[in-house]
């Protein structure tokens, strides 16, 4: 029966190896392979090769297809000395990865050469427990969770859509949430605006939301903007720097204002809107897909576009649409999945149906088109001929 050394020697015969010097050269050059670290978590936390992805040896076979779907991608597998990774490289070959090499000498040799290493920031034990269900998903993992903690998301409105969106973003550990809303909590809000409670009646919605969200997750810093978004304050508020904006406004002047500002500030907007039993959601990403004006060059006449305050809304509907907005936001932050850029989802709560229509960028769009005619803020209330209020 073959001992460990014989087995290792046999495996090494079956795989290709690369020296740390050659691997370093490829990392510095244009055709960097993907480094796959198969050591134990505590070894990874003490430092790893820059740009490497982590998957412990024990769960390599289970996780790798989620992490690296392209089986032709050049991979360099490493451990501390090159033995554990030799077995890992063989396993990857058996899984169909056809461009895998083992790093001879491993991370120890890499460090001995004085090559650069990255020391990852690590989650605290409390964070590890809180986000454990994220850490189990390869598409999120520790790196994704750090991204969420570093992310800054601005919510327009702490109403029907902003409530579920902000609750799920806070629970997920999105580190900074800005919330813009000038209203106070009213009894008629509580049928759907679940971030608020009965004992908050009369309290500013942004402060009520801040209390709920920070109580839910102390990792989250909520920045309240107790004001209505206007042409005068939009540059100041967006100028604080946001990765994603969640649009939960229920009036056309704010939507058009936010659209123009987000195009000029180059921030993606996860748009949602609701009315009675119907909701819609899409993602506007400046320069990548259409903007709100590409879809709706003109607002509908006010008599054809009643707000929830005027027309009513089923209480759970904003919960569904706002949760979909949170989902799109998390995906944008994580850089995972297919976003709703260029796709408009239409949800009907009575029939429980979800339809999708493709939406395209309009080269003639007055704001994001090839020859923009609107290059500064306009009078949005006059443009929409409607009062600006949040009451989603
Ligand atoms: Zn446009």
Coordinates of C-alpha atoms and ligand atoms in Angstrom, one line a residue:
X1 CA 0.0 0.0 0.0
X2 CA 1.4 3.4 -1.0
X3 CA 2.2 5.8 1.8
X4 CA 1.6 9.6 1.8
X5 CA 4.9 10.4 0.1
X6 CA 4.3 7.9 -2.7
X7 CA 0.8 9.3 -3.2
X8 CA 2.0 12.9 -3.2
X9 CA 4.7 12.0 -5.7
X10 CA 2.2 10.3 -7.9
X11 CA -0.2 13.2 -7.8
X12 CA 2.6 15.7 -8.6
X13 CA 3.4 13.6 -11.7
X14 CA -0.2 14.1 -12.9
X15 CA -0.4 17.9 -12.4
X16 CA 1.5 20.9 -13.7
X17 CA 3.4 23.2 -11.4
X18 CA 4.5 26.8 -11.6
X19 CA 7.3 28.4 -9.6
X20 CA 6.5 31.3 -7.4
X21 CA 8.8 33.5 -9.5
X22 CA 6.9 32.7 -12.7
X23 CA 3.5 33.0 -11.0
X24 CA 4.6 36.4 -9.6
X25 CA 5.6 37.5 -13.1
X26 CA 2.3 36.5 -14.5
X27 CA 0.5 38.3 -11.7
X28 CA 2.4 41.5 -12.5
X29 CA 1.9 41.1 -16.2
X30 CA -1.3 41.5 -18.1
X31 CA -2.5 37.8 -18.1
X32 CA -2.9 37.3 -14.4
X33 CA -4.3 33.8 -13.6
X34 CA -6.8 33.5 -10.7
X35 CA -5.1 32.3 -7.5
X36 CA -7.1 29.9 -5.5
X37 CA -6.2 29.5 -1.8
X38 CA -7.0 26.1 -0.3
X39 CA -5.5 26.6 3.1
X40 CA -7.3 26.7 6.5
X41 CA -9.3 29.9 7.3
X42 CA -6.8 31.1 10.0
X43 CA -3.9 30.8 7.5
X44 CA -5.8 32.9 5.0
X45 CA -6.5 35.5 7.6
X46 CA -2.8 35.9 8.3
X47 CA -2.3 37.0 4.7
X48 CA -2.7 35.7 1.1
X49 CA -1.7 36.4 -2.5
X50 CA -3.3 39.6 -3.7
X51 CA -6.5 39.0 -5.7
X52 CA -6.7 35.3 -4.6
X53 CA -10.0 33.7 -3.9
X54 CA -10.5 31.6 -0.8
X55 CA -12.0 28.2 -0.6
X56 CA -10.8 25.7 2.0
X57 CA -9.6 22.4 0.7
X58 CA -12.4 20.6 2.5
X59 CA -15.1 22.3 0.5
X60 CA -13.2 22.9 -2.7
X61 CA -15.2 20.5 -4.9
X62 CA -18.5 21.8 -3.5
X63 CA -17.7 25.5 -3.9
X64 CA -15.5 26.0 -6.9
X65 CA -18.2 25.9 -9.6
X66 CA -20.0 28.8 -7.9
X67 CA -16.8 30.8 -7.5
X68 CA -15.3 30.0 -10.9
X69 CA -18.0 29.0 -13.4
X70 CA -15.6 29.3 -16.4
X71 CA -13.7 26.0 -16.4
X72 CA -11.1 27.2 -19.0
X73 CA -10.0 30.1 -16.8
X74 CA -6.3 29.8 -15.8
X75 CA -6.0 28.9 -12.1
X76 CA -3.0 28.7 -9.8
X77 CA -3.8 26.7 -6.7
X78 CA -1.8 27.2 -3.6
X79 CA -1.5 26.2 0.0
X80 CA 1.4 26.9 2.4
X81 CA 4.0 24.5 0.9
X82 CA 2.5 23.1 -2.2
X83 CA 1.3 19.6 -1.1
X84 CA -2.3 20.1 -0.1
X85 CA -2.7 22.2 -3.2
X86 CA -1.3 19.4 -5.4
X87 CA -4.2 17.3 -4.4
X88 CA -6.5 20.2 -4.9
X89 CA -5.1 20.8 -8.4
X90 CA -5.7 17.2 -9.3
X91 CA -9.3 17.4 -8.0
X92 CA -9.9 20.5 -10.1
X93 CA -8.7 18.7 -13.2
X94 CA -11.1 15.9 -12.4
X95 CA -13.9 18.5 -12.2
X96 CA -13.2 19.6 -15.7
X97 CA -10.9 22.6 -15.0
X98 CA -8.3 22.3 -17.8
X99 CA -5.9 25.1 -17.1
X100 CA -4.8 24.5 -13.5
X101 CA -1.3 24.6 -12.1
X102 CA 0.0 24.1 -8.6
X103 CA 2.1 26.7 -7.0
X104 CA 5.4 25.0 -6.1
X105 CA 6.6 25.9 -2.7
X106 CA 3.3 27.6 -1.9
X107 CA 2.6 30.7 0.1
X108 CA 5.7 30.2 2.3
X109 CA 8.0 30.4 -0.8
X110 CA 6.0 33.4 -2.1
X111 CA 6.6 35.2 1.2
X112 CA 10.3 34.2 1.3
X113 CA 10.7 35.9 -2.1
X114 CA 9.4 39.1 -0.5
X115 CA 6.4 39.3 -2.9
X116 CA 3.4 41.4 -1.9
X117 CA 0.7 39.9 0.3
X118 CA -2.8 41.1 1.3
X119 CA -3.8 40.8 4.9
X120 CA -7.6 40.6 4.9
X121 CA -9.8 42.5 7.3
X122 CA -11.6 40.0 9.4
X123 CA -15.1 40.0 10.8
X124 CA -15.5 40.1 14.5
X125 CA -16.8 36.9 16.2
X126 CA -20.2 38.8 16.6
X127 CA -20.3 39.6 12.9
X128 CA -19.3 36.1 12.0
X129 CA -22.3 34.8 14.0
X130 CA -24.7 37.6 12.7
X131 CA -23.8 37.1 9.0
X132 CA -23.2 33.3 9.2
X133 CA -25.9 32.6 6.6
X134 CA -24.2 35.0 4.2
X135 CA -20.7 33.5 4.8
X136 CA -22.1 30.1 3.8
X137 CA -23.0 31.3 0.3
X138 CA -19.9 31.4 -2.0
X139 CA -21.4 34.4 -3.9
X140 CA -21.3 36.4 -0.7
X141 CA -18.8 34.9 1.7
X142 CA -16.5 36.9 3.9
X143 CA -15.3 39.2 1.1
X144 CA -18.9 40.0 0.0
X145 CA -19.9 40.7 3.6
X146 CA -17.0 43.1 3.9
X147 CA -18.3 44.8 0.7
X148 CA -21.7 45.1 2.2
X149 CA -20.3 46.6 5.4
X150 CA -18.4 49.1 3.3
X151 CA -21.3 50.0 1.1
X152 CA -23.3 53.2 1.2
X153 CA -26.9 53.2 0.0
X154 CA -29.2 56.2 -0.2
X155 CA -32.9 55.6 0.2
X156 CA -35.3 58.2 -1.2
X157 CA -38.3 57.9 1.1
X158 CA -38.9 56.1 4.4
X159 CA -42.3 55.0 3.4
X160 CA -43.9 51.9 1.9
X161 CA -40.9 50.9 -0.4
X162 CA -38.2 52.4 1.8
X163 CA -39.4 50.4 4.9
X164 CA -38.8 46.8 3.6
X165 CA -35.8 47.9 1.5
X166 CA -34.1 49.6 4.5
X167 CA -34.9 46.8 6.9
X168 CA -33.4 44.1 4.6
X169 CA -30.4 46.2 3.7
X170 CA -29.7 46.9 7.4
X171 CA -30.2 43.3 8.3
X172 CA -27.8 42.3 5.5
X173 CA -25.1 44.6 7.1
X174 CA -25.0 47.4 4.5
X175 CA -22.8 49.7 6.6
X176 CA -24.2 53.1 5.7
X177 CA -27.8 53.9 4.9
X178 CA -28.8 57.5 4.0
X179 CA -32.5 58.2 4.2
X180 CA -34.2 61.2 2.7
X181 CA -37.7 62.0 3.9
X182 CA -39.4 65.2 5.2
X183 CA -42.6 63.6 6.6
X184 CA -43.6 62.5 10.1
X185 CA -45.2 59.1 10.9
X186 CA -49.0 59.2 10.4
X187 CA -51.5 56.6 11.5
X188 CA -52.4 55.9 7.8
X189 CA -48.7 54.9 7.1
X190 CA -48.7 51.9 9.5
X191 CA -50.7 49.6 7.3
X192 CA -47.6 49.1 5.2
X193 CA -44.6 51.2 6.4
X194 CA -43.2 48.5 8.6
X195 CA -40.1 50.4 9.7
X196 CA -42.4 52.6 11.9
X197 CA -44.5 51.8 14.9
X198 CA -47.6 53.1 16.6
X199 CA -45.6 54.8 19.4
X200 CA -43.7 56.8 16.8
X201 CA -46.8 58.7 15.5
X202 CA -45.8 62.3 14.9
X203 CA -42.1 61.5 14.9
X204 CA -39.9 62.3 11.9
X205 CA -39.9 59.3 9.6
X206 CA -36.1 59.4 9.2
X207 CA -35.5 59.4 12.9
X208 CA -38.1 56.6 13.5
X209 CA -36.4 54.6 10.7
X210 CA -32.9 55.3 12.2
X211 CA -34.1 53.9 15.6
X212 CA -35.6 50.8 14.1
X213 CA -32.6 50.0 11.8
X214 CA -29.9 50.7 14.3
X215 CA -31.7 48.6 16.9
X216 CA -31.9 45.8 14.3
X217 CA -28.2 46.0 13.5
X218 CA -25.6 48.0 15.4
X219 CA -23.2 47.6 12.4
X220 CA -25.4 50.1 10.4
X221 CA -24.9 53.8 10.5
X222 CA -28.1 55.6 9.4
X223 CA -27.7 59.1 8.1
X224 CA -31.0 60.9 8.3
X225 CA -31.9 63.7 5.8
X226 CA -35.0 65.3 7.2
X227 CA -35.9 67.2 4.1
X228 CA -37.6 66.7 0.8
X229 CA -35.2 66.1 -2.2
X230 CA -35.1 69.3 -4.2
X231 CA -33.0 70.9 -6.9
X232 CA -31.4 72.9 -4.1
X233 CA -30.2 70.1 -1.9
X234 CA -29.8 67.2 -4.3
X235 CA -26.2 67.9 -5.1
X236 CA -25.3 68.2 -1.4
X237 CA -27.0 64.9 -0.6
X238 CA -25.8 62.9 -3.6
X239 CA -22.3 64.5 -3.1
X240 CA -21.8 62.6 0.1
X241 CA -21.0 59.6 -2.2
X242 CA -23.4 56.6 -2.6
X243 CA -22.9 53.3 -4.3
X244 CA -26.6 52.7 -5.0
X245 CA -29.8 54.8 -4.6
X246 CA -33.1 53.1 -3.8
X247 CA -35.9 55.2 -5.2
X248 CA -39.0 54.8 -3.1
X249 CA -40.6 58.2 -4.0
X250 CA -44.2 58.2 -4.9
X251 CA -44.3 61.4 -7.0
X252 CA -43.1 62.3 -10.4
X253 CA -41.2 65.5 -9.7
X254 CA -38.9 63.6 -7.3
X255 CA -38.4 60.8 -9.7
X256 CA -37.4 63.1 -12.6
X257 CA -35.2 65.1 -10.3
X258 CA -33.6 62.0 -8.9
X259 CA -33.1 60.6 -12.4
X260 CA -31.3 63.7 -13.7
X261 CA -29.1 64.0 -10.6
X262 CA -28.2 60.3 -10.6
X263 CA -27.2 60.5 -14.3
X264 CA -25.0 63.5 -13.5
X265 CA -23.6 62.0 -10.3
X266 CA -23.2 58.6 -12.1
X267 CA -24.9 56.5 -9.4
X268 CA -27.2 53.5 -10.2
X269 CA -30.8 53.8 -9.1
X270 CA -33.0 50.9 -8.1
X271 CA -36.4 52.1 -9.1
X272 CA -39.7 50.9 -7.6
X273 CA -43.3 52.1 -7.8
X274 CA -46.6 50.8 -6.6
X275 CA -50.3 51.5 -7.1
X276 CA -53.2 49.6 -5.6
X277 CA -52.3 46.0 -6.7
X278 CA -49.6 46.7 -9.2
X279 CA -45.9 47.3 -8.8
X280 CA -42.9 47.8 -11.1
X281 CA -39.2 47.7 -10.6
X282 CA -36.1 48.2 -12.7
X283 CA -32.5 49.4 -12.4
X284 CA -31.2 52.5 -14.0
X285 CA -27.4 52.5 -14.4
X286 CA -26.0 55.6 -16.0
X287 CA -24.0 54.8 -19.2
X288 CA -25.0 51.2 -19.0
X289 CA -28.7 51.0 -19.5
X290 CA -31.7 53.4 -20.0
X291 CA -32.6 56.1 -17.5
X292 CA -36.0 57.0 -16.2
X293 CA -36.5 59.6 -18.9
X294 CA -35.6 57.0 -21.7
X295 CA -38.6 55.0 -20.5
X296 CA -40.9 57.9 -19.6
X297 CA -39.9 61.1 -21.5
X298 CA -43.0 62.8 -20.1
X299 CA -44.9 62.4 -16.9
X300 CA -48.5 61.3 -17.2
X301 CA -51.1 64.0 -16.6
X302 CA -51.7 64.3 -12.8
X303 CA -55.3 63.1 -13.1
X304 CA -54.1 59.8 -14.6
X305 CA -51.4 59.2 -12.0
X306 CA -52.9 59.3 -8.5
X307 CA -50.6 58.6 -5.6
X308 CA -51.2 55.9 -3.0
X309 CA -52.6 58.6 -0.8
X310 CA -55.2 59.2 -3.5
X311 CA -55.8 55.8 -4.9
X312 CA -54.8 53.4 -2.2
X313 CA -52.5 50.4 -2.1
X314 CA -52.6 46.9 -0.8
X315 CA -50.4 46.9 2.3
X316 CA -48.2 44.0 1.4
X317 CA -47.5 45.2 -2.2
X318 CA -44.7 47.7 -1.2
X319 CA -43.3 44.8 0.9
X320 CA -42.8 42.7 -2.2
X321 CA -41.5 45.5 -4.5
X322 CA -39.3 47.0 -1.7
X323 CA -37.8 43.6 -1.0
X324 CA -37.1 43.2 -4.8
X325 CA -35.4 46.6 -4.6
X326 CA -33.2 45.4 -1.7
X327 CA -32.3 42.3 -3.7
X328 CA -31.2 44.3 -6.7
X329 CA -29.2 46.6 -4.4
X330 CA -27.4 43.7 -2.7
X331 CA -26.6 42.2 -6.1
X332 CA -25.2 45.5 -7.4
X333 CA -23.0 45.9 -4.3
X334 CA -21.8 42.3 -4.5
X335 CA -21.3 42.4 -8.3
X336 CA -23.3 39.1 -8.5
X337 CA -26.1 37.8 -10.7
X338 CA -28.0 39.5 -13.5
X339 CA -29.3 42.9 -12.5
X340 CA -32.6 44.5 -13.8
X341 CA -30.7 46.9 -16.0
X342 CA -32.7 47.1 -19.2
X343 CA -35.5 45.0 -17.8
X344 CA -38.8 46.3 -16.3
X345 CA -40.6 43.8 -14.0
X346 CA -44.3 44.3 -13.6
X347 CA -46.0 42.6 -10.7
X348 CA -49.7 42.1 -10.3
X349 CA -50.7 41.2 -6.8
X350 CA -54.3 40.1 -7.7
X351 CA -53.2 37.6 -10.3
X352 CA -49.9 36.9 -8.7
X353 CA -48.1 37.3 -12.0
X354 CA -44.7 38.8 -12.8
X355 CA -44.1 40.0 -16.3
X356 CA -40.9 41.4 -17.8
X357 CA -40.4 43.8 -20.6
X358 CA -37.1 44.9 -22.2
X359 CA -36.3 48.5 -22.0
X360 CA -33.7 50.3 -24.0
X361 CA -31.6 53.4 -23.8
X362 CA -32.9 56.2 -26.0
X363 CA -30.1 57.9 -28.0
X364 CA -32.4 60.9 -28.2
X365 CA -32.9 61.0 -24.4
X366 CA -32.7 64.7 -23.2
X367 CA -30.5 63.7 -20.2
X368 CA -28.5 60.5 -21.0
X369 CA -28.7 60.6 -24.8
X370 CA -26.0 61.5 -27.3
X371 CA -27.0 65.2 -27.5
X372 CA -28.5 66.0 -24.1
X373 CA -30.7 69.1 -24.0
X374 CA -31.3 69.1 -20.3
X375 CA -28.0 69.7 -18.5
X376 CA -29.1 71.4 -15.3
X377 CA -31.9 71.1 -12.9
X378 CA -35.3 72.3 -14.1
X379 CA -38.5 73.2 -12.2
X380 CA -39.7 69.6 -11.7
X381 CA -43.0 70.5 -10.1
X382 CA -43.9 72.7 -13.0
X383 CA -42.7 70.0 -15.4
X384 CA -45.0 67.4 -13.8
X385 CA -47.7 69.8 -12.7
X386 CA -48.1 67.9 -9.5
X387 CA -47.3 68.6 -5.8
X388 CA -44.2 66.9 -4.5
X389 CA -45.0 64.6 -1.6
X390 CA -43.7 61.3 -0.3
X391 CA -46.4 58.8 0.6
X392 CA -45.4 55.6 -1.0
Ligands
LIG1 ZN1 -32.1 58.5 -20.6

